Short mmCIF file of C-alpha atoms in Angstrom, two decimals:
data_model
loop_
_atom_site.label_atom_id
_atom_site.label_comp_id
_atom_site.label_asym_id
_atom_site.label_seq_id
_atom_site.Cartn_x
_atom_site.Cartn_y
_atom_site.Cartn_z
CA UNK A 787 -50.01 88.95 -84.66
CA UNK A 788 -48.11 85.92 -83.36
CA UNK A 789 -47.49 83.25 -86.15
CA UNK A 790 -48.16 80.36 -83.85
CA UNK A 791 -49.98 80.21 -80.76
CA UNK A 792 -49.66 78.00 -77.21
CA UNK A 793 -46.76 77.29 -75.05
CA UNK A 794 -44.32 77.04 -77.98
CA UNK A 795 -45.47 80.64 -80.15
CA UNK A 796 -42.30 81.83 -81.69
CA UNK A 797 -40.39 84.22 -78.83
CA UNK A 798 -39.62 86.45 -81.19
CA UNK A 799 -43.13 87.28 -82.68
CA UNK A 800 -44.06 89.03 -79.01
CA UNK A 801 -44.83 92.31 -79.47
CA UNK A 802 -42.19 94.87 -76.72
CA UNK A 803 -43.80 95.72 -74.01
CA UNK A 804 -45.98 93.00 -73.75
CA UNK A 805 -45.86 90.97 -70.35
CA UNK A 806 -43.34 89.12 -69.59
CA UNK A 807 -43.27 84.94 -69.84
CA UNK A 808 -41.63 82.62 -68.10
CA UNK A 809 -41.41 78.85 -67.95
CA UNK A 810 -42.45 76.43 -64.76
CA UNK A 811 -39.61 74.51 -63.36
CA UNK A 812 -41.36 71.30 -63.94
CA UNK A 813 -39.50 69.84 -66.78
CA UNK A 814 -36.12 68.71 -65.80
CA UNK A 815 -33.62 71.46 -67.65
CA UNK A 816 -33.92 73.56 -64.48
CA UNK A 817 -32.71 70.77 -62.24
CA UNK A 818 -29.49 70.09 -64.62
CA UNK A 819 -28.45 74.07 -65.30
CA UNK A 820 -28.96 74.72 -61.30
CA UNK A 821 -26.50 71.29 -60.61
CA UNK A 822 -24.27 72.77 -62.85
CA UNK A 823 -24.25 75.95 -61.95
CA UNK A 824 -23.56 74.54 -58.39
CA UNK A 825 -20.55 72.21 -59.65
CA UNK A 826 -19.21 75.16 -61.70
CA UNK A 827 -19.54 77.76 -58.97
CA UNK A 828 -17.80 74.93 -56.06
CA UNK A 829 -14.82 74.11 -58.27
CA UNK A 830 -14.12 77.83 -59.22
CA UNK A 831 -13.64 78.64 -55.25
CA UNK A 832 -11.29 75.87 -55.15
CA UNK A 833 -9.58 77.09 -58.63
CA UNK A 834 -9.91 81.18 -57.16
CA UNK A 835 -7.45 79.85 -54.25
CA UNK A 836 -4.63 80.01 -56.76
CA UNK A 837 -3.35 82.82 -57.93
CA UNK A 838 -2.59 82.59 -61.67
CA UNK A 839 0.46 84.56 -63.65
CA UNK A 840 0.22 85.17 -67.44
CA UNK A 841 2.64 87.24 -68.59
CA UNK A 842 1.30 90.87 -67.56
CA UNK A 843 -2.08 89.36 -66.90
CA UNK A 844 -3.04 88.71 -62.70
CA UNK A 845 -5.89 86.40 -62.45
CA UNK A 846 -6.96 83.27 -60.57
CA UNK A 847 -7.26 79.46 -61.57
CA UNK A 848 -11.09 79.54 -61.61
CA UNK A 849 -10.61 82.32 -64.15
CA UNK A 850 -11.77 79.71 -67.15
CA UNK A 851 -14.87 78.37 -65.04
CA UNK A 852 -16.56 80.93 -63.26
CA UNK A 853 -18.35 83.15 -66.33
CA UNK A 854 -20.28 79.64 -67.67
CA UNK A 855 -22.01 80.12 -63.75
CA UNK A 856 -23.25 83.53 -65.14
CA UNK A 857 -24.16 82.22 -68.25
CA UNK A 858 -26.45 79.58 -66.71
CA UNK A 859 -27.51 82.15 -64.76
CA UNK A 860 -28.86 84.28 -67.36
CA UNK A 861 -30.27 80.95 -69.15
CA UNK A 862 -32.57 80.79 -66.06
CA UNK A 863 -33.59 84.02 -65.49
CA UNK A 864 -34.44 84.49 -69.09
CA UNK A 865 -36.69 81.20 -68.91
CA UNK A 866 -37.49 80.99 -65.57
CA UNK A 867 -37.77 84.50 -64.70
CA UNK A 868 -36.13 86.56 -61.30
CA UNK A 869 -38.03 84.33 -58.55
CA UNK A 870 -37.05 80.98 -59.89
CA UNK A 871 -33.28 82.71 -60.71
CA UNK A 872 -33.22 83.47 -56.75
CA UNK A 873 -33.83 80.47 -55.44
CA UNK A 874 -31.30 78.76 -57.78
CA UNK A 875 -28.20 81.53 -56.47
CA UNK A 876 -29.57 81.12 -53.00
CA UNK A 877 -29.51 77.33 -53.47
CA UNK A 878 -25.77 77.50 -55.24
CA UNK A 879 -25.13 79.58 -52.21
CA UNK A 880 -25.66 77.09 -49.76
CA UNK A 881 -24.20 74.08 -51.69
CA UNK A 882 -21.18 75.89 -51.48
CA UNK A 883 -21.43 76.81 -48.03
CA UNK A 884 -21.60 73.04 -47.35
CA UNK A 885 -18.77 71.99 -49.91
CA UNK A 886 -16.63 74.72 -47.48
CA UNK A 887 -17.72 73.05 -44.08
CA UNK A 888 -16.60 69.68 -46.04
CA UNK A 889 -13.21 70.83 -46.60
CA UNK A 890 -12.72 71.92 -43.08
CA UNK A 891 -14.15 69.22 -41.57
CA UNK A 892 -11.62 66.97 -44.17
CA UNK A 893 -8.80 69.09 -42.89
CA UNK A 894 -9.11 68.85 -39.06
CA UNK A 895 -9.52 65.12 -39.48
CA UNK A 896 -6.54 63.00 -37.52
CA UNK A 897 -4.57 61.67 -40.62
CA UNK A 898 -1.63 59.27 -40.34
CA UNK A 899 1.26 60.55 -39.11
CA UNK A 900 3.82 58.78 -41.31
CA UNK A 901 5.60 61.14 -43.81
CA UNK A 902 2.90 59.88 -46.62
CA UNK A 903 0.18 61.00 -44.54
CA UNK A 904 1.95 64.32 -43.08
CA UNK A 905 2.79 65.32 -46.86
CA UNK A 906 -1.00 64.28 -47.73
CA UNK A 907 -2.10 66.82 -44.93
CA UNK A 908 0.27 69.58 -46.07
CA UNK A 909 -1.03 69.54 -49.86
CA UNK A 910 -4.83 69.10 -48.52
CA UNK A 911 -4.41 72.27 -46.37
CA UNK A 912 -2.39 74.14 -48.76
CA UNK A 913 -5.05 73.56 -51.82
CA UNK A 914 -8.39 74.06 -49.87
CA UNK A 915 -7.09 75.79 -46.44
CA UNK A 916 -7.47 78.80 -47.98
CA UNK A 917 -10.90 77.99 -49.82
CA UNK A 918 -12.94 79.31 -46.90
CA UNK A 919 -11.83 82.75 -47.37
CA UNK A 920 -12.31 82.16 -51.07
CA UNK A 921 -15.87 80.96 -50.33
CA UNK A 922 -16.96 83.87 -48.32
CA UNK A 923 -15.60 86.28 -51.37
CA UNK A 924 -17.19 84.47 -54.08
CA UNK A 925 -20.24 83.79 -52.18
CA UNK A 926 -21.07 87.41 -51.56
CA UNK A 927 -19.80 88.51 -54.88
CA UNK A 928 -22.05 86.06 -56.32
CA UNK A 929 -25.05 86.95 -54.37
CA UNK A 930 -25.08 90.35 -54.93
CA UNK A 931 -23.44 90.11 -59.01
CA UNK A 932 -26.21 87.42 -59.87
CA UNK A 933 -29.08 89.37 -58.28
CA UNK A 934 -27.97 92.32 -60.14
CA UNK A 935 -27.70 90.26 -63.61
CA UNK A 936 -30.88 88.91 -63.41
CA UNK A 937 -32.90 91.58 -62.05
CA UNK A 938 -32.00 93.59 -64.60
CA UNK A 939 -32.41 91.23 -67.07
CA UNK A 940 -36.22 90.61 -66.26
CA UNK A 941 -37.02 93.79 -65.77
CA UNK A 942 -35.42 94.53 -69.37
CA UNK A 943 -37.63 91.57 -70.66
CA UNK A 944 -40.78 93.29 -68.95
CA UNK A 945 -40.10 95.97 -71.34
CA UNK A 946 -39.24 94.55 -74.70
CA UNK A 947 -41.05 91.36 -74.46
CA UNK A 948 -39.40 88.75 -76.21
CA UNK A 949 -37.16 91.19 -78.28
CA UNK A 950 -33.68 92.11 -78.06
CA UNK A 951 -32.38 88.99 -76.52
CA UNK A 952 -28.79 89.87 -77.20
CA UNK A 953 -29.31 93.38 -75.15
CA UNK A 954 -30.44 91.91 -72.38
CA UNK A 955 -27.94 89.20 -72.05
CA UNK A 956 -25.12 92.12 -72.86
CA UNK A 957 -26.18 94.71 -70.34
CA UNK A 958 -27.18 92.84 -67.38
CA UNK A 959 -23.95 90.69 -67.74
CA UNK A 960 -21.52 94.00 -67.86
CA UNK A 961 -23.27 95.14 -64.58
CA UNK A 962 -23.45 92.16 -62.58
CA UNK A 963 -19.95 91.55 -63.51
CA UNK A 964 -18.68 94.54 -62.53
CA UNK A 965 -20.24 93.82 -58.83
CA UNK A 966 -19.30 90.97 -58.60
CA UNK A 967 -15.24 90.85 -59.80
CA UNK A 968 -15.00 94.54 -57.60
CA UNK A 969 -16.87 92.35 -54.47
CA UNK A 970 -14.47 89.47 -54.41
CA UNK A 971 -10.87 90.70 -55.55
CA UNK A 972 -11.24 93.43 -52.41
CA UNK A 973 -11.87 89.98 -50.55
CA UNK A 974 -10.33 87.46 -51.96
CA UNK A 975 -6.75 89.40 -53.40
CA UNK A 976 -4.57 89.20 -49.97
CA UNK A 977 -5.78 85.03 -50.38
CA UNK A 978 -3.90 84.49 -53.52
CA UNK A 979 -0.93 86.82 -52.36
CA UNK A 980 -1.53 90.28 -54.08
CA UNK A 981 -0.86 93.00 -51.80
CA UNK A 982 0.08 95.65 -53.72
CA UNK A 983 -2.45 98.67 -55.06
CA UNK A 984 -1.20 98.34 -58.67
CA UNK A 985 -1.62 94.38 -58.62
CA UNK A 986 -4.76 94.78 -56.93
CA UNK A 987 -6.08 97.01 -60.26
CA UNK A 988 -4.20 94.57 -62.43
CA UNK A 989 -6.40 91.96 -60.94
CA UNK A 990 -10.23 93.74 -60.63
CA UNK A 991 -9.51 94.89 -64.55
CA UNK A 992 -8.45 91.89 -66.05
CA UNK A 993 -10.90 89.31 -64.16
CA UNK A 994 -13.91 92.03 -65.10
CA UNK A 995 -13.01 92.37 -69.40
CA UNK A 996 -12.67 88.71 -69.02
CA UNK A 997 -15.30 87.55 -67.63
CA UNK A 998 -17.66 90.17 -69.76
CA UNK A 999 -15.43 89.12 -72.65
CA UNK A 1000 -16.34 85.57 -72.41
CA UNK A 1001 -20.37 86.29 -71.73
CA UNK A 1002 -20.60 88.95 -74.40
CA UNK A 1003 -18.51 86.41 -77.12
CA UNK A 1004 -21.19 83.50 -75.86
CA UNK A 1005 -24.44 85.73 -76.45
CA UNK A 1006 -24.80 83.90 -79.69
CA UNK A 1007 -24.65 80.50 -77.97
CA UNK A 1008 -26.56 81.31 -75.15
CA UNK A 1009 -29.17 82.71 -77.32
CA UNK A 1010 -29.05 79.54 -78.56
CA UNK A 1011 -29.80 77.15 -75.67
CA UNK A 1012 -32.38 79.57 -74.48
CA UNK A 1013 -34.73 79.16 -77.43
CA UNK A 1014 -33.87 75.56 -77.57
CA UNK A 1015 -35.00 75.07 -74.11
CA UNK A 1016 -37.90 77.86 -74.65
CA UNK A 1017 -39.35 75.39 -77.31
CA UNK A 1018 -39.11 72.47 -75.30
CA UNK A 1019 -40.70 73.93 -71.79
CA UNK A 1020 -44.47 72.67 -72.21
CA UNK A 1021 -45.55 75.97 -69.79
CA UNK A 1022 -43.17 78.36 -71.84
CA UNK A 1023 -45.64 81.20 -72.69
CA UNK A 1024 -47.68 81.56 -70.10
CA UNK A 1025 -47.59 84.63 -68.34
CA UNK A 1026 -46.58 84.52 -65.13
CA UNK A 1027 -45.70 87.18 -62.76
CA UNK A 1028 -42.05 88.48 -62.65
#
């Protein structure tokens, strides 16, 4: 039996298997974690347009940004649930599309034509000329990795109930990462300047142990914020449908 009961019963009291509950979008946390997924997801793209040397190590200078998108991610499907989760990727999806039309339209701008402004020009279209391409990589990588990650993360949450947190945050992250880092180095790699097979390997296998790395190593703190914000949503426990 649940030790509590209304919106705020203890998660972890649901027996598996029950139905799934999710949270309104009401309150304001969902506004701030899809904003930030936005900004984090924006700045990556311009980051990804670098291509960053470590030693052995091939990777791109969104490298340190991009997985906090996918944690947020997860936050909000594992709240939220899938539906609300879909309109915040589609949503992040078009913001982006809009911050690439901004750059473009930035870039074909008349500037002035002294050496100030024709050095200005050269740096703007060096640093986000190639953000477009970027874009249209990390886009479709991020369509299809998020829908992946938090498809199967309901649908594991549909089965356990409010158990096993940690599982579901662990294997819907290695999947969706794994669609999305193959998705956008095949687009993105000749961008940044690899055009070799072996670099191209270098760069799919690093940027996929990373970025699973990172979201496995944050499971604890994600866990975290999720039952903070579980406790706070006032329609947290209702069932709703998936």
């Amino acid at each position: 039996m649940p030790s509590s009961t209304g919106p705020n019963a203890l998660p972890e009291t649901t027996p598996p298997g029950s139905a799934a509950t999710f949270a309104s979008i009401g309150s304001p946390y969902f506004g701030i974690m899809l904003a930030s997924m936005a900004v984090l997801l924006i700045l990556s793209n311009i980051g990804a347009s670098k291509g960053v040397a470590i030693g052995p190590i091939i990777t791109d200078g969104g490298f340190f940004l991009f997985p906090l998108a996918y944690i947020l991610g997860d936050v909000i499907s594992e709240v939220y649930g899938f539906k609300v989760a879909r309109k915040a990727i589609l949503t992040t999806f078009a913001l982006s599309v809009f911050a690439s039309l901004c750059y473009w339209v930035i870039i074909a701008l008349p500037g002035f034509d002294d050496e100030f402004g024709t050095s200005k020009q050269a740096a703007l279209e060096g640093a986000l000329g190639p953000v477009p391409q970027i874009v249209l990589a990390s886009l479709l990588a991020f369509l299809a990795g998020q829908t992946i990650n938090s498809w199967i993360l309901v649908r594991m949450k549909a089965r356990s109930g409010e158990k096993s947190l940690w599982a579901r945050l662990m294997g819907s992250s290695g999947a969706g990462e794994f669609v999305d880092t193959l998705i956008f180095c095949s687009i993105a790699a000749s961008v940044i300047g690899i055009t070799d097979f072996g670099t191209f390997v270098n760069y799919v296998v690093v940027g996929f142990v990373y970025k699973t790395l990172v979201e496995f190593l944050f499971v604890p703190v994600t866990s975290l914020v999720i039952g903070w914000i579980k406790k706070r949503e006032p329609s947290y426990g209702v069932p709703a449908a998936v």
